[in-house]
Amino acid sequence: MNLMEIIQEKLGTLALSVVVSKGETTLEVRLQDYLAAAAILRDDAALKFEVLVDLCGVDYLGYGQDEWATDSVSSEGFSRGVQLGSDQDLSSSFLDVPGAGAPGRFRWEDRPEAKNVPRRFAAVVHLLSLTLNQRVRLKVFSEDNELPVVPSLTGLWRGVNWFEREAFDLFGIVFDGHPDLRRILTDYGFVGHPFRKDFPLIGNVEVRYDAVKKRVVYEPVSIEPRIGVPRVIREDSRYGQAQAEAALNHSVKV
């Protein structure tokens, strides 16, 4: 059996979905089954995922929206830049259009709203089995977009402590049962969570050390808004052609 089949057999109804894409196996579980599924992945002799490589948060606000030309492309290559109309540029005129552009390009008062995102925040865990030389991605969604809460894995993998603190700091995901959940990258007085997609890319305030006051001071942001262009992974014939050419070149060399 392959890894997907083993996971489906061992987890049974705990596995909400098991998908293999680009050689990577992703397992999604329900929030209430998260700890039980993680324990099976770690302890079952056919799985043995004894190493937690990484845990991160994901914000699905604006998921699937982009500013790339994905439907057509010239013979010279892929579209690499932001697609704007002929009468639009990167100045404030574009920002004046309500709802224009992908997340990251908006005025704060017109920031994206999460009303139509049923499952916005997820915790994603990457596990490694040194014993069996296999990897799996474990994903779980929070049930509350306003206060995302996910059980802590510190009781199963102690090394996840700092990863969960990072996801809490950057995404605002609360890990229930964590022994010391506090910010780890931003200042303790930092307002908001900077990796959320409705957080302004220029931030809310500037921080600097004042030599006269001999302390850190907070001031209004003075820089211009930055532009965020999401990476888009496209499945189309161009990749198939590239793979066919690579296979042909390999056969010729052989």
Coordinates of N, CA, C and O in Angstrom, one line a residue, residues 14 21 84 112 129 144 148 155 160 163 174 197 203 248:
L14 N -11.4 9.4 11.0 CA -10.7 10.6 11.4 C -10.2 11.4 10.3 O -9.9 12.6 10.4
S21 N -0.7 15.4 -4.3 CA -0.5 16.3 -5.4 C 1.0 16.6 -5.5 O 1.6 16.9 -4.5
L84 N -3.0 45.5 -14.9 CA -3.8 46.7 -14.7 C -4.4 47.2 -16.0 O -3.9 46.8 -17.1
P112 N -10.3 43.9 2.7 CA -11.1 42.7 2.4 C -11.8 42.3 3.7 O -11.3 42.4 4.8
S129 N 8.9 11.0 9.0 CA 9.3 9.8 9.6 C 10.7 9.4 9.2 O 10.9 9.1 8.0
D144 N -13.9 29.1 14.1 CA -14.3 30.5 14.5 C -13.3 31.4 13.8 O -12.1 31.5 14.1
P148 N -9.9 32.4 16.1 CA -9.5 31.0 15.7 C -8.7 30.3 16.8 O -7.7 30.8 17.4
G155 N 1.9 18.6 23.6 CA 1.9 17.3 24.4 C 2.4 16.1 23.6 O 2.7 15.1 24.2
V160 N 7.3 21.8 18.9 CA 6.3 22.6 18.2 C 6.0 23.9 19.0 O 5.3 24.8 18.5
F163 N 6.9 27.1 17.2 CA 6.2 27.2 15.9 C 4.8 27.7 16.2 O 4.2 28.5 15.5
V174 N -5.0 30.9 18.2 CA -4.8 30.6 19.6 C -4.7 29.1 19.7 O -5.5 28.3 19.3
K197 N -4.3 38.6 5.9 CA -4.4 39.2 4.7 C -5.1 40.6 4.7 O -5.0 41.3 3.8
G203 N 1.8 48.3 7.6 CA 1.7 48.2 9.1 C 0.7 49.3 9.6 O 0.2 50.1 8.8
L248 N 12.0 13.9 -23.6 CA 12.6 13.7 -24.9 C 14.1 14.0 -24.8 O 14.9 13.2 -25.4

